Amino acid sequence: MRRMQLALKLLWRDSRSGELTLLVLALLIAVGSSTAISLFADRLQRTMTIQAAEFLAGDLAIASPAPVDPAWLDKAAELGLKQAQTVEFASMLLENNEMLLASAKAVSDAYPLRGQLKTTDADYQNETLSSHGPEPGTAWVDKRILPTLKLKPGDPLTLGEKALAVTRVLSYEPDKRGDFYSFSPRVMINRADLEATGVIQPGSRVRYAYQFGGSEEALAAYKDWLKPQLNPSQKILDIHNDRPELGSALERAERYLGLSSIVVILISGVAIAMATRRYTERHFNATALLRCLGCKQAEIIWLYGCQFLLLGLLTCGAGCLLGWAAQQGLFQLLKELLPEHVASPGWLAVFFGFITGMAILLGFALPPLLRLQKVSPLRVLRRELEPLPSSGWLIYGLAMSIIGTLIWRYTNDAKMTVTILGAGFLALLGLGLLVYGLLRLLRKLLPHLSLSWRFGLQGLIRNSQTSVSQILAFSITLTAMALSFTVRSDLIANWQKQLPEQAPNHFALNIFPEQQQAFQDELQQAQIAGSRFYPVVRGRLVEINQEAVQQRVSKDSQGENATTRELSLTWTAELPEDNKIVDGDGWQADKPGLVSVEQKLAENLKIRVGDRLTFTVGSEQLAATVANLRTVQWDSMRPNFYMIFSPGTLENFPTTYMTSFYLAENQKNLLAGLLKKYPAITVLEVDQILKQFKTILEQLTKAINLLLYFALAAGFTVLFAAVYATLDQRIYEGALMRTLGARRGFLRVTHVIEFCLLGGLAGVLAAIAVEAILYALYTRVMHIVYQPSFYLWAVLPGIGVVSVGLAGYWGVREVVRVPPLRVLRR
Amino acid sequence: MLNTQIEPTTHSIIVTEQLGKAVPTSEGTLHILSAVDLIIKPGESIAIVGESGSGKSTLLSLLAGLDTPSSGTVLINGRDITKLNEDGRAAMRNELVGFVFQSFQLLPGLTALENVMLPLELSGDDNAETAARALLDRVGLSHRLSHTPKQLSGGEQQRVALARAFVTRPAILFADEPTGNLDSKTGAHIIDLLFELNQEQHTTLILVTHDASLAARCQRTIRLDAGSLV
């Protein structure tokens, strides 16, 4: 008890003297960021769970690309289940010479079985709840539609061939999905009006959803009966097992945000380690005295361990509060993209943030703290006696264990964890060596510099290990912030710039075979330059050499993306001009049953020439042998395909056609005429889609930036921790120099030079990193030519010089304030 | 007058036999102390004198259990402390030994009262505060109990250190140049206080000093020259 009181007393005195401020700040930042993300992800997941039934608009749902067997619905009725139906498809709206790609949804009278729809009048007032959709002959529309198409309530809106009266603005639908369709504004109509629109034809890209509600026993019985009859492109969704597609996107977001927070944790950890090291060094004398007075080694560790434990508990608590506030900020920034009603925060998420903080403290503070155990009592007589430094294995081993555990927590994938740890370690090592090399180069300049520059540079070189840590911490943060800014503002614009002048900027889909020739003739007559017309069949890759594809995919890979959905399959006698065969041979026109696979997908799924691939198309299966692998120019703005079949393979399946073409701004009215004539055709305006994508990207990067501010704060704690680690030494040297005649102004200038150099080097390193990452992004991912951003080489070092220079200078202001005599008498 | 011919008796508090300390250096082994035989009786006051580098502080550190010898033994109250591990020596120090240092060695974050209470708190004594107050009053600092070392003069700090050294009523008190950082007037006052307290508590006093007049106040003087007794 007495020892606990002593520990508390020492903690209180040390904290009042500012000894522990930096450590507290660094821990606060680390806990704040990890709690923010943990809470953010947890709230969204809980929202999904709580609203799961609403998200399905029923207790159970079937999703299918085609109408299901009517016997399924009869069976459901037999079991006493309530039923509803929705049909979703994309459609171009054309009113008052304005066009808009919309996501149409035809709903049956019983929809929604769970949850309610919300609508408002045209002024977005008087929100009303509704347990059914629009009446036949009417439409409810997303608020974007009215101003874009210059419509008022009561005005007719033509969907395909059917004119409907717009009666309400749809403000909420419970089962709205987070996929491509949600980019487009919604038009909701009654199921009875669907046939009259004439938009749905065999082969159209449509999503049929059937919702069911009833007792648990009836639902379970129905599910058991239904499961063996599903084909791979059909899914059962229920509130216990399924999350909407938005859920998997959120899972990915949590993963990436979580991994980003690890950068914050790492930087904060370095600050904690530095601050603890200084703290322990300043307590060597006190520890030696305690040993002298009879304190045992274990009691020393207990004494200081208790202090750090208590400090950790208090700081982690405060950090959780900070994280709580930060996640509120995240929700505010992303409110346009997220569900309207989000679940309240859960305590488990807060607990995770808390535990993370304690683990960070353990991992980074324990090795320096353990040094106190080794302080010899003889130090009371021999001040020069210092305990041996902690083992490097302990320092790095503990830190890597903590970081590795956190990475694993976010990825849930041991292989990815090891890869990230390994790659991260190598990257840091490489960058560290680069900085070290730069410092050594600068050392050669010393004899040629003026006195103040020499002292300034020596300040940096003398503690090279500390300088390297500070430079790395800042450069990582500056790199992340610069990337976030560049991606948001330049990426899309640069991609667009490198396209040829008249690259196709429109895609036309769902062109029915009987319309194809006429549509092509119309384009030619209007002198609209377009690409070939490709036949398209929707199908899904299910097996490779009779092995399920799921055995070959890894998380977030191209392969996973291409096998968890239907692909657009096509056939042609000759491959597109810009597709180059890299393995295998072309085919003869009269040889069916062959398929050409895109090279990168083939690598991802380990597909080789000669492999046998099995697809499902509707309810049928189709097998083909891989004849060749080819490269694809994905940014050619022409229709491109993962799978191209030889003629004679797919002709028996329902087919539509796809093409792309260029339309100048002054030709847009031609498009309106075409759409009026072919209402079932879907036209994608690439520039409109890019605009929407850019808006979403801007919002997302704002949220990521919130996290980066944590990283920036962590970077500054590293700076100050390093400054204070050397402060006593600086004060002593400053006193000595002033005794020898140096003026205060001279000392100030050397400090400014030292920290400006530090910031400048961090900025240069950040510029190198940003250029390297953008180069890889542009050339490897987007396949476009990369132009170096020269402004980065001015801006980043400039930001580093100003921010680090100012902060560092402020940190060492005491050096010129303390009277020299007082220092030298100590 | 030095007399190294005292026969060990059952009443010796410290006995050393062939005590030696050697350290490796880049130029070979350096013998700091060689074959020191010493017997100290309870209640004696001993001054260890010698020039700088003669091994005085080394001898003091070995006698106090702060360091371990390269050869020989140190018996305190009949117990060979060279065979104890560091925790054992720490326990011995807490039980039997008090220290006064040249640089005072007070904990900067604790008040005068708390610094004096510290050794008693470490040994689990419930009356630490009462005893500490009494000692601080004894050394004339009852009005400075709540002041930290930063707020005290050198002389006051050393008085606090004296109070801390004596609060446990140690069997042995080691003092290393106790007036080294003080002016002569303050130093004299400190020494008076040291000997008064020593007499009151019948402590064995072992003092390292350059000061001949201080050495003369002790009952016995041990002179070291190049690590050996002369």
GROMACS .gro file of N, CA and C in nm, chain B residues 63-120:
model
  174
  889LEU      N    1   3.239  -0.174   0.107
  889LEU     CA    2   3.194  -0.191   0.246
  889LEU      C    3   3.042  -0.176   0.256
  890ALA      N    4   2.984  -0.088   0.173
  890ALA     CA    5   2.839  -0.060   0.182
  890ALA      C    6   2.757  -0.158   0.100
  891GLY      N    7   2.827  -0.249   0.027
  891GLY     CA    8   2.752  -0.344  -0.054
  891GLY      C    9   2.698  -0.284  -0.183
  892LEU      N   10   2.753  -0.172  -0.221
  892LEU     CA   11   2.709  -0.111  -0.348
  892LEU      C   12   2.777  -0.175  -0.467
  893ASP      N   13   2.887  -0.242  -0.441
  893ASP     CA   14   2.963  -0.305  -0.547
  893ASP      C   15   3.015  -0.438  -0.492
  894THR      N   16   3.063  -0.524  -0.584
  894THR     CA   17   3.116  -0.653  -0.539
  894THR      C   18   3.267  -0.656  -0.564
  895PRO      N   19   3.345  -0.718  -0.473
  895PRO     CA   20   3.490  -0.720  -0.488
  895PRO      C   21   3.534  -0.822  -0.591
  896SER      N   22   3.656  -0.804  -0.642
  896SER     CA   23   3.715  -0.905  -0.730
  896SER      C   24   3.775  -1.017  -0.648
  897SER      N   25   3.814  -0.982  -0.523
  897SER     CA   26   3.872  -1.086  -0.435
  897SER      C   27   3.845  -1.046  -0.292
  898GLY      N   28   3.851  -1.145  -0.202
  898GLY     CA   29   3.833  -1.118  -0.059
  898GLY      C   30   3.688  -1.118  -0.019
  899THR      N   31   3.665  -1.088   0.109
  899THR     CA   32   3.529  -1.092   0.164
  899THR      C   33   3.501  -0.969   0.247
  900VAL      N   34   3.372  -0.943   0.265
  900VAL     CA   35   3.325  -0.836   0.353
  900VAL      C   36   3.218  -0.898   0.443
  901LEU      N   37   3.247  -0.895   0.575
  901LEU     CA   38   3.147  -0.947   0.669
  901LEU      C   39   3.082  -0.828   0.740
  902ILE      N   40   2.953  -0.824   0.738
  902ILE     CA   41   2.881  -0.721   0.814
  902ILE      C   42   2.794  -0.793   0.914
  903ASN      N   43   2.817  -0.760   1.041
  903ASN     CA   44   2.749  -0.832   1.149
  903ASN      C   45   2.765  -0.982   1.135
  904GLY      N   46   2.884  -1.023   1.090
  904GLY     CA   47   2.916  -1.165   1.077
  904GLY      C   48   2.864  -1.228   0.948
  905ARG      N   49   2.793  -1.152   0.866
  905ARG     CA   50   2.736  -1.212   0.743
  905ARG      C   51   2.821  -1.170   0.623
  906ASP      N   52   2.859  -1.269   0.541
  906ASP     CA   53   2.942  -1.239   0.425
  906ASP      C   54   2.854  -1.180   0.315
  907ILE      N   55   2.863  -1.050   0.294
  907ILE     CA   56   2.773  -0.986   0.196
  907ILE      C   57   2.819  -1.010   0.053
  908THR      N   58   2.944  -1.055   0.036
  908THR     CA   59   2.990  -1.079  -0.101
  908THR      C   60   2.921  -1.201  -0.161
  909LYS      N   61   2.864  -1.284  -0.073
  909LYS     CA   62   2.793  -1.402  -0.124
  909LYS      C   63   2.646  -1.372  -0.153
  910LEU      N   64   2.600  -1.251  -0.117
  910LEU     CA   65   2.460  -1.215  -0.141
  910LEU      C   66   2.443  -1.166  -0.284
  911ASN      N   67   2.324  -1.187  -0.340
  911ASN     CA   68   2.294  -1.127  -0.470
  911ASN      C   69   2.253  -0.981  -0.447
  912GLU      N   70   2.222  -0.910  -0.554
  912GLU     CA   71   2.197  -0.767  -0.544
  912GLU      C   72   2.077  -0.739  -0.454
  913ASP      N   73   1.973  -0.820  -0.465
  913ASP     CA   74   1.855  -0.798  -0.380
  913ASP      C   75   1.887  -0.823  -0.234
  914GLY      N   76   1.972  -0.920  -0.212
  914GLY     CA   77   2.013  -0.947  -0.074
  914GLY      C   78   2.091  -0.830  -0.017
  915ARG      N   79   2.179  -0.774  -0.098
  915ARG     CA   80   2.256  -0.659  -0.051
  915ARG      C   81   2.165  -0.538  -0.031
  916ALA      N   82   2.062  -0.524  -0.119
  916ALA     CA   83   1.966  -0.413  -0.103
  916ALA      C   84   1.893  -0.425   0.030
  917ALA      N   85   1.852  -0.548   0.061
  917ALA     CA   86   1.781  -0.570   0.188
  917ALA      C   87   1.873  -0.537   0.306
  918MET      N   88   1.998  -0.576   0.292
  918MET     CA   89   2.095  -0.547   0.398
  918MET      C   90   2.111  -0.397   0.416
  919ARG      N   91   2.119  -0.325   0.304
  919ARG     CA   92   2.134  -0.179   0.311
  919ARG      C   93   2.015  -0.114   0.381
  920ASN      N   94   1.897  -0.162   0.345
  920ASN     CA   95   1.776  -0.104   0.405
  920ASN      C   96   1.773  -0.127   0.555
  921GLU      N   97   1.826  -0.241   0.595
  921GLU     CA   98   1.818  -0.282   0.736
  921GLU      C   99   1.926  -0.214   0.821
  922LEU      N  100   2.048  -0.203   0.763
  922LEU     CA  101   2.163  -0.170   0.848
  922LEU      C  102   2.234  -0.039   0.814
  923VAL      N  103   2.211   0.014   0.696
  923VAL     CA  104   2.302   0.118   0.646
  923VAL      C  105   2.230   0.249   0.617
  924GLY      N  106   2.300   0.362   0.644
  924GLY     CA  107   2.254   0.494   0.602
  924GLY      C  108   2.363   0.558   0.518
  925PHE      N  109   2.327   0.653   0.431
  925PHE     CA  110   2.424   0.717   0.343
  925PHE      C  111   2.410   0.868   0.348
  926VAL      N  112   2.524   0.936   0.337
  926VAL     CA  113   2.525   1.080   0.310
  926VAL      C  114   2.624   1.101   0.196
  927PHE      N  115   2.580   1.174   0.092
  927PHE     CA  116   2.663   1.188  -0.028
  927PHE      C  117   2.708   1.333  -0.046
  928GLN      N  118   2.811   1.344  -0.124
  928GLN     CA  119   2.863   1.477  -0.156
  928GLN      C  120   2.757   1.559  -0.229
  929SER      N  121   2.685   1.498  -0.322
  929SER     CA  122   2.587   1.573  -0.402
  929SER      C  123   2.445   1.557  -0.349
  930PHE      N  124   2.431   1.531  -0.223
  930PHE     CA  125   2.305   1.527  -0.148
  930PHE      C  126   2.214   1.411  -0.192
  931GLN      N  127   2.192   1.399  -0.322
  931GLN     CA  128   2.114   1.287  -0.375
  931GLN      C  129   1.973   1.281  -0.317
  932LEU      N  130   1.904   1.392  -0.320
  932LEU     CA  131   1.762   1.392  -0.282
  932LEU      C  132   1.678   1.371  -0.408
  933LEU      N  133   1.560   1.313  -0.391
  933LEU     CA  134   1.471   1.295  -0.506
  933LEU      C  135   1.405   1.429  -0.536
  934PRO      N  136   1.425   1.481  -0.658
  934PRO     CA  137   1.379   1.618  -0.686
  934PRO      C  138   1.228   1.635  -0.682
  935GLY      N  139   1.155   1.527  -0.703
  935GLY     CA  140   1.008   1.541  -0.708
  935GLY      C  141   0.942   1.530  -0.572
  936LEU      N  142   1.021   1.499  -0.467
  936LEU     CA  143   0.961   1.482  -0.333
  936LEU      C  144   0.998   1.601  -0.245
  937THR      N  145   0.913   1.627  -0.146
  937THR     CA  146   0.942   1.735  -0.051
  937THR      C  147   1.047   1.686   0.049
  938ALA      N  148   1.090   1.778   0.134
  938ALA     CA  149   1.189   1.744   0.237
  938ALA      C  150   1.136   1.631   0.326
  939LEU      N  151   1.013   1.646   0.368
  939LEU     CA  152   0.953   1.544   0.455
  939LEU      C  153   0.947   1.409   0.383
  940GLU      N  154   0.903   1.412   0.258
  940GLU     CA  155   0.887   1.288   0.183
  940GLU      C  156   1.022   1.221   0.157
  941ASN      N  157   1.126   1.301   0.132
  941ASN     CA  158   1.259   1.245   0.113
  941ASN      C  159   1.306   1.172   0.239
  942VAL      N  160   1.278   1.231   0.354
  942VAL     CA  161   1.324   1.169   0.479
  942VAL      C  162   1.241   1.045   0.510
  943MET      N  163   1.115   1.048   0.476
  943MET     CA  164   1.028   0.932   0.501
  943MET      C  165   1.063   0.812   0.414
  944LEU      N  166   1.126   0.838   0.302
  944LEU     CA  167   1.142   0.736   0.197
  944LEU      C  168   1.201   0.604   0.246
  945PRO      N  169   1.316   0.600   0.317
  945PRO     CA  170   1.372   0.471   0.358
  945PRO      C  171   1.277   0.393   0.449
  946LEU      N  172   1.204   0.462   0.537
  946LEU     CA  173   1.111   0.394   0.626
  946LEU      C  174   0.993   0.339   0.548
   0.00000   0.00000   0.00000
